[in-house]
Coordinates of C-alpha atoms in Angstrom, one line a residue:
Chain A
X26 CA 43.7 3.7 -2.8
X27 CA 40.0 2.9 -3.4
X28 CA 37.1 5.3 -3.6
X29 CA 33.9 4.6 -1.5
X30 CA 31.1 6.1 -3.6
X31 CA 27.5 6.9 -2.9
X32 CA 25.9 3.6 -3.8
X33 CA 22.9 2.8 -5.9
X34 CA 20.6 1.1 -3.6
X35 CA 17.7 0.6 -6.0
X36 CA 17.4 0.8 -9.7
X37 CA 15.8 4.2 -9.4
X38 CA 18.1 5.9 -7.0
X39 CA 19.9 9.0 -8.3
X40 CA 21.1 10.7 -5.1
X41 CA 21.4 10.1 -1.4
X42 CA 22.1 12.1 1.7
X43 CA 25.1 11.2 3.9
X44 CA 23.7 11.3 7.4
X45 CA 26.5 10.0 9.5
X46 CA 29.9 8.4 9.3
X47 CA 30.5 5.3 11.4
X48 CA 34.3 5.4 10.8
X49 CA 36.9 8.1 10.9
X50 CA 40.3 8.5 9.1
X51 CA 42.8 6.0 10.5
X52 CA 40.1 3.4 11.4
X53 CA 40.5 -0.1 10.1
X54 CA 37.5 -1.3 8.1
X55 CA 36.7 -4.9 7.0
X56 CA 34.6 -6.0 4.0
X57 CA 31.0 -6.1 5.0
X58 CA 31.4 -3.6 7.8
X59 CA 29.2 -0.5 7.9
X60 CA 31.0 2.7 6.9
X61 CA 28.1 5.2 6.9
X62 CA 24.4 5.8 7.2
X63 CA 22.8 7.2 4.1
X64 CA 19.2 8.5 3.8
X65 CA 17.3 7.6 0.7
X66 CA 13.7 7.2 -0.3
X67 CA 13.9 3.7 1.1
X68 CA 14.7 5.1 4.5
X69 CA 17.8 5.3 6.5
X70 CA 20.2 2.7 5.2
X71 CA 23.4 1.3 6.8
X72 CA 26.0 1.1 3.9
X73 CA 28.6 -1.6 3.9
X74 CA 32.0 -1.6 2.2
X75 CA 33.4 -4.2 -0.1
X76 CA 37.1 -3.9 0.7
X77 CA 39.3 -4.3 3.7
X78 CA 41.7 -1.5 4.6
X79 CA 42.2 1.7 6.5
X80 CA 40.1 4.8 6.1
X81 CA 42.3 7.4 4.5
X82 CA 40.1 10.4 4.1
X83 CA 36.4 11.4 4.4
X84 CA 35.5 13.6 1.4
X85 CA 31.9 14.5 2.2
X86 CA 30.4 16.0 5.4
X87 CA 27.3 14.7 7.1
X88 CA 24.2 16.3 5.8
X89 CA 25.4 16.5 2.2
X90 CA 23.1 15.2 -0.6
X91 CA 25.1 14.0 -3.5
X92 CA 24.4 12.0 -6.8
X93 CA 25.0 8.3 -6.8
X94 CA 28.6 7.5 -7.8
X95 CA 30.1 10.5 -6.1
X96 CA 33.2 9.7 -4.1
X97 CA 32.5 9.9 -0.4
X98 CA 35.7 8.6 1.1
X99 CA 39.1 7.1 0.3
X100 CA 40.2 3.8 1.7
X101 CA 43.8 2.5 1.6
X102 CA 43.0 -1.1 0.8
X103 CA 44.9 -4.0 2.1
X104 CA 44.0 -6.5 -0.6
X105 CA 43.7 -5.8 -4.3
X106 CA 40.2 -5.0 -5.4
X107 CA 39.3 -5.7 -9.1
X108 CA 36.5 -3.0 -9.1
X109 CA 35.6 0.2 -7.4
X110 CA 34.0 0.0 -4.0
X111 CA 30.3 0.6 -4.2
X112 CA 28.2 0.6 -7.4
X113 CA 29.8 2.1 -10.4
X114 CA 27.3 1.5 -13.2
X115 CA 23.6 2.1 -12.9
X116 CA 22.8 -1.5 -14.1
X117 CA 25.3 -3.3 -11.9
X118 CA 24.2 -4.2 -8.5
X119 CA 27.4 -5.7 -7.0
X120 CA 31.0 -5.6 -8.2
X121 CA 31.3 -8.5 -10.6
X122 CA 34.8 -10.0 -10.6
X123 CA 36.4 -11.3 -13.8
X124 CA 36.4 -14.9 -12.6
X125 CA 33.4 -17.0 -13.2
X126 CA 32.3 -17.6 -9.6
X127 CA 30.5 -14.7 -7.8
X128 CA 32.4 -13.0 -5.1
X129 CA 31.4 -14.5 -1.7
X130 CA 29.8 -11.7 0.2
X131 CA 30.5 -11.0 3.8
X132 CA 27.9 -12.7 6.1
X133 CA 25.1 -10.2 6.5
X134 CA 23.8 -10.0 10.0
X135 CA 20.1 -9.9 10.7
X136 CA 20.8 -9.6 14.4
X137 CA 20.6 -6.6 16.6
X138 CA 21.9 -3.2 15.4
X139 CA 25.5 -2.2 16.1
X140 CA 25.9 -0.9 19.7
X141 CA 25.6 2.8 20.1
X142 CA 23.5 3.2 16.9
X143 CA 20.8 5.8 17.2
X144 CA 17.4 4.3 16.1
X145 CA 15.4 7.0 14.6
X146 CA 13.0 7.1 11.7
X147 CA 13.9 9.4 8.7
X148 CA 10.8 11.4 9.4
X149 CA 11.7 12.0 13.0
X150 CA 15.2 13.0 12.0
X151 CA 13.8 15.5 9.5
X152 CA 11.4 16.9 12.1
X153 CA 14.2 17.2 14.5
X154 CA 16.2 19.2 12.0
X155 CA 13.3 21.5 11.4
X156 CA 12.7 22.1 15.1
X157 CA 16.4 22.3 16.0
X158 CA 16.3 19.3 18.3
X159 CA 19.5 17.4 19.0
X160 CA 18.5 13.8 18.4
X161 CA 21.1 12.5 20.8
X162 CA 19.2 14.0 23.7
X163 CA 15.8 12.6 22.8
X164 CA 14.4 9.6 24.6
X165 CA 12.9 7.1 22.2
X166 CA 9.6 5.4 23.0
X167 CA 9.1 3.6 19.7
X168 CA 9.7 0.0 18.7
X169 CA 13.0 -1.2 20.1
X170 CA 13.6 2.2 21.8
X171 CA 13.6 4.0 18.5
X172 CA 12.9 7.7 18.3
X173 CA 9.5 8.6 16.8
X174 CA 8.2 11.9 15.5
X175 CA 6.2 12.3 18.7
X176 CA 9.3 11.9 20.8
X177 CA 11.0 14.7 18.9
X178 CA 8.0 17.0 19.1
X179 CA 7.7 16.3 22.9
X180 CA 11.4 17.2 23.3
X181 CA 11.0 20.4 21.3
X182 CA 7.9 21.4 23.3
X183 CA 9.7 20.7 26.6
X184 CA 12.7 22.8 25.5
X185 CA 10.4 25.6 24.5
X186 CA 8.5 25.5 27.8
X187 CA 11.8 25.6 29.7
X188 CA 13.3 28.5 27.8
X189 CA 10.2 30.6 27.3
X190 CA 8.3 29.8 30.5
X191 CA 4.6 29.1 30.4
X192 CA 1.5 29.9 32.4
X193 CA -0.2 26.8 31.2
X194 CA -0.4 24.4 34.1
X195 CA -1.6 21.4 32.2
X196 CA 0.7 18.4 32.1
X197 CA 3.2 18.6 29.3
X198 CA 1.7 15.5 27.6
X199 CA -1.6 17.3 27.2
X200 CA 0.1 20.4 25.8
X201 CA 2.2 18.6 23.1
X202 CA 0.3 17.8 20.0
X203 CA 0.9 14.4 18.6
X204 CA -0.3 11.9 16.0
X205 CA -2.4 13.5 13.3
X206 CA -2.0 17.1 14.2
X207 CA 0.5 19.3 12.3
X208 CA 4.2 19.4 13.4
X209 CA 4.8 21.9 16.2
X210 CA 6.4 25.1 15.3
X211 CA 6.7 24.2 11.7
X212 CA 6.6 27.2 9.3
X213 CA 3.0 27.8 8.2
X214 CA 2.0 25.7 5.2
X215 CA 4.8 23.2 5.7
X216 CA 4.0 19.6 6.4
X217 CA 6.8 17.1 6.7
X218 CA 5.0 13.8 6.5
X219 CA 3.2 14.1 3.2
X220 CA 6.4 15.4 1.6
X221 CA 8.4 12.4 2.6
X222 CA 5.6 10.0 1.5
X223 CA 5.1 11.9 -1.8
X224 CA 8.8 11.6 -2.6
X225 CA 8.8 7.9 -2.0
X226 CA 5.7 7.5 -4.1
X227 CA 7.4 9.4 -7.0
X228 CA 10.5 7.3 -6.7
X229 CA 8.6 4.1 -6.7
X230 CA 6.5 5.4 -9.6
X231 CA 9.5 6.2 -11.7
X232 CA 11.1 2.8 -11.0
X233 CA 7.9 0.9 -11.9
X234 CA 7.4 2.9 -15.1
X235 CA 10.9 2.2 -16.2
X236 CA 10.5 -1.5 -15.4
X237 CA 7.3 -1.7 -17.5
X238 CA 9.0 0.2 -20.3
X239 CA 12.2 -1.8 -20.5
X240 CA 11.3 -5.3 -19.4
X241 CA 9.0 -7.4 -21.6
X242 CA 6.9 -9.0 -18.9
X243 CA 4.9 -12.2 -19.3
X244 CA 2.5 -13.4 -16.6
X245 CA 1.5 -16.9 -15.4
X246 CA -0.9 -17.8 -12.6
X247 CA -1.9 -21.0 -10.9
X248 CA -4.0 -22.1 -7.9
X249 CA -2.1 -24.0 -5.3
X250 CA -4.0 -26.2 -2.9
X251 CA -2.3 -25.8 0.5
X252 CA -4.6 -27.6 2.8
X253 CA -1.9 -29.9 4.0
X254 CA 0.5 -27.0 4.5
X255 CA -2.0 -25.0 6.5
X256 CA -3.0 -28.0 8.7
X257 CA 0.7 -28.7 9.3
X258 CA 1.3 -25.0 10.1
X259 CA -1.6 -24.8 12.6
X260 CA -0.3 -28.0 14.3
X261 CA 3.3 -26.7 14.3
X262 CA 2.2 -23.4 15.9
X263 CA 0.5 -25.2 18.8
X264 CA 3.9 -26.5 19.8
X265 CA 5.7 -23.2 19.4
X266 CA 5.8 -20.4 22.0
X267 CA 4.4 -17.2 20.6
X268 CA 7.7 -15.5 19.7
X269 CA 8.6 -18.5 17.5
X270 CA 5.3 -18.9 15.7
X271 CA 5.3 -19.2 11.9
X272 CA 3.2 -17.3 9.4
X273 CA 2.1 -18.8 6.1
X274 CA 4.5 -16.4 4.3
X275 CA 7.5 -18.2 5.7
X276 CA 6.3 -21.4 4.0
X277 CA 5.7 -19.5 0.7
X278 CA 9.1 -17.9 0.7
X279 CA 10.9 -21.2 1.5
X280 CA 9.0 -23.0 -1.3
X281 CA 10.0 -20.3 -3.7
X282 CA 13.6 -20.4 -2.7
X283 CA 13.7 -24.2 -3.0
X284 CA 11.9 -24.1 -6.4
X285 CA 14.6 -21.7 -7.7
X286 CA 17.1 -24.5 -7.3
X287 CA 15.2 -26.3 -9.9
X288 CA 14.6 -23.4 -12.3
X289 CA 17.7 -21.2 -11.6
X290 CA 17.2 -19.0 -14.7
X291 CA 14.7 -17.1 -12.6
X292 CA 17.3 -16.4 -9.9
X293 CA 19.5 -13.9 -11.8
X294 CA 20.1 -10.3 -12.6
X295 CA 20.0 -8.4 -15.9
X296 CA 23.3 -6.5 -16.2
X297 CA 23.8 -4.3 -19.2
X298 CA 22.6 -6.5 -22.0
X299 CA 22.9 -10.0 -20.6
X300 CA 21.7 -12.1 -17.7
X301 CA 24.0 -12.9 -14.8
X302 CA 22.9 -16.0 -12.9
X303 CA 23.3 -16.0 -9.1
X304 CA 24.5 -19.0 -7.1
X305 CA 23.0 -17.6 -3.9
X306 CA 19.3 -17.3 -3.5
X307 CA 18.4 -14.1 -1.8
X308 CA 14.6 -13.6 -1.8
X309 CA 13.4 -10.0 -1.6
X310 CA 10.2 -9.6 0.4
X311 CA 7.9 -6.7 -0.3
X312 CA 7.2 -4.8 2.9
X313 CA 4.8 -2.0 2.9
X314 CA 5.6 1.0 5.1
X315 CA 2.9 2.2 7.4
X316 CA 2.8 5.7 6.0
X317 CA 2.8 4.5 2.4
X318 CA 5.7 3.3 0.4
X319 CA 7.3 0.0 -0.3
X320 CA 10.7 -1.7 0.2
X321 CA 11.7 -5.2 -0.8
X322 CA 14.9 -6.1 1.2
X323 CA 16.6 -9.5 0.9
X324 CA 16.2 -12.6 3.1
X325 CA 19.7 -13.9 2.3
X326 CA 20.2 -17.5 1.4
X327 CA 16.5 -18.2 1.9
X328 CA 16.9 -21.7 0.6
X329 CA 19.3 -22.6 3.4
X330 CA 17.3 -21.1 6.3
X331 CA 14.9 -23.0 8.4
X332 CA 11.3 -21.8 8.6
X333 CA 12.1 -20.4 12.1
X334 CA 15.2 -18.6 10.8
X335 CA 13.2 -17.1 7.9
X336 CA 10.5 -15.9 10.3
X337 CA 13.1 -14.3 12.6
X338 CA 14.9 -12.6 9.7
X339 CA 11.6 -11.5 8.2
X340 CA 10.4 -9.9 11.4
X341 CA 13.7 -8.2 11.9
X342 CA 13.5 -6.8 8.3
X343 CA 10.0 -5.5 8.9
X344 CA 11.1 -3.7 12.0
X345 CA 14.1 -2.1 10.4
X346 CA 12.2 -1.3 7.2
X347 CA 9.8 0.7 9.3
X348 CA 12.1 2.3 11.8
X349 CA 15.4 2.7 9.8
X350 CA 18.4 0.5 9.8
X351 CA 18.2 -1.6 6.7
X352 CA 21.6 -2.4 5.3
X353 CA 22.6 -1.5 1.8
X354 CA 23.3 -5.2 1.0
X355 CA 19.8 -6.0 1.9
X356 CA 18.5 -3.6 -0.7
X357 CA 20.9 -4.5 -3.5
X358 CA 21.1 -8.3 -3.0
X359 CA 17.7 -9.7 -3.9
X360 CA 17.9 -12.2 -6.8
X361 CA 14.0 -12.4 -6.9
X362 CA 11.2 -10.8 -5.1
X363 CA 8.1 -12.3 -3.4
X364 CA 5.1 -10.1 -2.8
X365 CA 2.1 -11.2 -0.8
X366 CA -1.0 -9.2 -0.7
X367 CA -3.1 -11.9 0.9
X368 CA -3.9 -9.8 4.0
X369 CA -5.6 -7.1 2.0
X370 CA -8.1 -9.5 0.4
X371 CA -7.1 -9.8 -3.2
X372 CA -6.6 -13.2 -4.7
X373 CA -4.3 -12.5 -7.6
X374 CA -1.4 -10.1 -7.7
X375 CA 0.5 -9.6 -11.0
X376 CA 3.5 -7.6 -9.8
X377 CA 6.0 -5.6 -11.7
X378 CA 9.6 -6.9 -11.7
X379 CA 12.2 -4.9 -9.7
X380 CA 15.2 -4.3 -12.0
X381 CA 17.8 -5.8 -12.2
X382 CA 15.9 -8.9 -11.1
X383 CA 14.3 -11.0 -13.8
X384 CA 11.2 -12.3 -12.1
X385 CA 8.7 -11.6 -9.3
X386 CA 6.4 -14.0 -7.5
X387 CA 3.0 -13.0 -6.1
X388 CA 0.7 -14.7 -3.6
X389 CA -2.8 -13.7 -2.9
X390 CA -5.2 -14.3 0.0
X391 CA -5.4 -17.9 1.3
X392 CA -9.1 -18.8 0.9
X393 CA -11.3 -21.8 1.3
X394 CA -12.7 -23.0 -2.0
X395 CA -14.4 -26.1 -3.3
X396 CA -11.8 -28.5 -4.5
X397 CA -12.0 -31.9 -6.2
X398 CA -10.4 -34.6 -4.1
X399 CA -10.7 -38.2 -5.4
X400 CA -13.9 -37.5 -7.2
X401 CA -15.5 -35.6 -4.3
X402 CA -15.9 -31.9 -3.8
X403 CA -14.5 -30.8 -0.5
X404 CA -13.6 -27.4 1.1
X405 CA -9.9 -26.8 0.8
X406 CA -7.4 -23.9 1.5
X407 CA -6.0 -22.6 -1.7
X408 CA -3.8 -19.7 -2.7
X409 CA -3.2 -18.1 -6.1
X410 CA 0.5 -18.0 -7.1
X411 CA 1.6 -15.8 -9.9
X412 CA 4.9 -15.3 -11.7
X413 CA 5.8 -12.2 -13.7
X414 CA 8.9 -13.0 -15.8
X415 CA 11.3 -11.1 -18.0
X416 CA 10.8 -12.6 -21.4
X417 CA 14.3 -11.9 -22.5
X418 CA 15.5 -14.4 -19.9
X419 CA 12.8 -17.1 -19.6
X420 CA 9.6 -18.1 -21.3
X421 CA 6.3 -19.4 -20.2
X422 CA 7.5 -23.1 -20.2
X423 CA 10.3 -22.5 -17.7
X424 CA 8.1 -20.1 -15.7
X425 CA 5.4 -22.8 -15.6
X426 CA 7.9 -25.4 -14.4
X427 CA 8.9 -23.0 -11.6
X428 CA 5.3 -22.5 -10.4
X429 CA 4.8 -26.3 -10.5
X430 CA 7.9 -26.7 -8.4
X431 CA 6.5 -24.2 -5.8
X432 CA 3.3 -26.2 -5.7
X433 CA 5.1 -29.5 -5.1
X434 CA 7.2 -28.0 -2.3
X435 CA 4.1 -26.7 -0.6
X436 CA 2.6 -30.2 -0.7
X437 CA 5.4 -31.4 1.7
X438 CA 5.5 -28.7 4.4
X439 CA 7.5 -30.8 6.8
X440 CA 10.3 -30.8 4.2
X441 CA 10.4 -27.1 3.9
Chain B
X30 CA -4.5 -5.9 37.1
X31 CA -7.4 -3.6 36.5
X32 CA -9.2 -3.4 33.2
X33 CA -7.9 0.1 32.8
X34 CA -4.3 -1.1 33.3
X35 CA -4.9 -3.9 30.8
X36 CA -6.4 -1.4 28.3
X37 CA -3.4 0.9 28.7
X38 CA -1.1 -2.0 28.0
X39 CA -3.0 -3.1 24.9
X40 CA -2.9 0.5 23.6
X41 CA 0.8 0.8 24.3
X42 CA 1.6 -2.4 22.4
X43 CA -0.6 -1.2 19.5
X44 CA 1.2 2.1 19.6
X45 CA 4.5 0.3 18.9
X46 CA 3.0 -1.4 15.9
X47 CA 1.0 1.5 14.5
X48 CA 2.8 4.6 15.9
X49 CA 1.0 7.0 13.7
X50 CA -2.4 6.1 15.0
X51 CA -4.2 8.0 17.8
X52 CA -5.4 5.6 20.5
X53 CA -8.1 8.0 21.6
X54 CA -9.7 7.6 18.2
X55 CA -10.0 3.8 18.3
X56 CA -13.6 2.6 18.6
X57 CA -13.6 0.0 21.3
X58 CA -16.3 -2.2 19.6
X59 CA -14.9 -2.1 16.1
X60 CA -12.3 -4.5 14.5
X61 CA -8.7 -3.4 15.3
X62 CA -7.3 -4.9 12.1
X63 CA -9.6 -2.6 10.0
X64 CA -9.1 0.5 12.0
X65 CA -5.3 0.2 12.1
X66 CA -4.7 -1.5 8.8
X67 CA -2.8 -4.3 10.4
X68 CA -1.3 -7.1 8.3
X69 CA -0.6 -10.6 9.6
X70 CA 2.9 -9.7 10.7
X71 CA 1.4 -6.8 12.7
X72 CA -1.1 -9.1 14.3
X73 CA 1.6 -11.6 15.3
X74 CA 3.8 -8.8 16.7
X75 CA 0.7 -7.6 18.6
X76 CA 0.4 -11.0 20.3
X77 CA 4.2 -11.2 20.9
X78 CA 4.0 -7.7 22.5
X79 CA 1.1 -8.8 24.8
X80 CA 3.0 -11.9 25.8
X81 CA 6.1 -9.8 26.6
X82 CA 4.0 -7.2 28.6
X83 CA 1.5 -9.4 30.4
X84 CA 2.9 -12.9 30.2
X85 CA -0.2 -14.2 28.4
X86 CA 0.5 -16.6 25.6
X87 CA -2.5 -16.4 23.3
X88 CA -2.8 -19.7 21.3
X89 CA -3.5 -19.3 17.6
X90 CA -6.9 -20.8 17.9
X91 CA -7.9 -18.0 20.3
X92 CA -6.8 -15.1 18.0
X93 CA -10.4 -14.7 16.6
X94 CA -11.6 -13.8 20.1
X95 CA -9.4 -10.7 20.2
X96 CA -10.7 -8.7 17.3
X97 CA -11.8 -5.5 19.1
X98 CA -10.3 -3.4 22.0
X99 CA -13.2 -4.5 24.2
X100 CA -12.8 -8.1 23.3
X101 CA -9.0 -8.0 23.9
X102 CA -9.5 -6.5 27.4
X103 CA -12.2 -9.1 28.2
X104 CA -10.0 -12.0 27.1
X105 CA -6.9 -10.8 28.9
X106 CA -8.7 -10.0 32.1
X107 CA -10.1 -13.5 32.2
X108 CA -6.7 -15.0 31.5
X109 CA -5.0 -12.9 34.2
X110 CA -7.3 -13.8 37.0

């Protein structure tokens, strides 16, 4: 019998709320399948199991908030498991077997959500709870049919009108307050949105403070001339229909992933008091959430995906990061993170490493600058690339080789 | 398609990308990227959404023409004739 416990989905996570079970006692479950939906400060996450077996007992009811490591269910396993299901130690990210090779993980799908899954943002779900609305009955008008806060408020208003009657003859749409106005029927003084955002901000703050305290960071920066890459990209996009167009970030992420093959010490995790290298290259991509907050889920095997596959996976991650539905493996699997602040106008970003990773790569805004080409000064597209490294694991020399490798890869965009 | 219908479609697509924004508060002559804090992924999704809704494939080189609400409607109206 194996325990499925509340997983640690980020170095800073101390508790989570079990929102829904996807399996019941007696159901078979396979490694990599989703067993439950858990709400955390990173949003609503689909949690996967690491064993194959039959669900024996569910120990915790939906709605319960429990500390990480708490047993949530019992699974009668069909194959021997060397470690507990889920994350046992705060520093460990995945069960590490006693053999040298990392356990091959179940293929993570970045395709459509499981059929029947309710797409609803954590905020909307919270509002629904407050207003007493059954989310199963709400029609979703958000991205991908997801249920937004406005949908829930409309449903609550509609129900109130029906039960209480109203002499207001305006169309319902005009009576329901939406967008920036306070939640309908909320107790006075209570606002849901700022509370959720504030909690996420506090969690991120705690994680970043801890990272700065415990990891001796060193910082490197370089300017990469990417004129050839940008020209290639523009040309490539004229041939691609709009749903398949590439963004520069796809090239940057692929270049990072390939460069990690040359400097693999940067593609690892710090576990306990030592570094554990990773064979697979899972690049975490920092995604900002529209109401504030940040998640950095993994693009799995980024070195082996084509640019088109990376774009598709990235867009899917962005959608699920914002509307709920990220998988626990996507939060725990990154072996390095890439953050790109180019859109907001800064040229250099010196990021803080996400433990248990050992490095983070930053890219700034792609700009036109004077550049010397064969003795002449010409306008060229350039981008600043930075590396923040854990000095316990690598030093500036290796970090410098890595950035040089990224640069070289970006000089041959057709080989990305 | 009338200009009003085009505008309604553009606002709907924007609403999917920035659900917390109030379309009534968008200034038609000011840059959308600034007003809605759109990043490059949002912009791409915007054009993908327009393509899905209106069948108009906006080439990358035309993106700079669609910076404001008014400019979007003008461009799309011309393409849909």
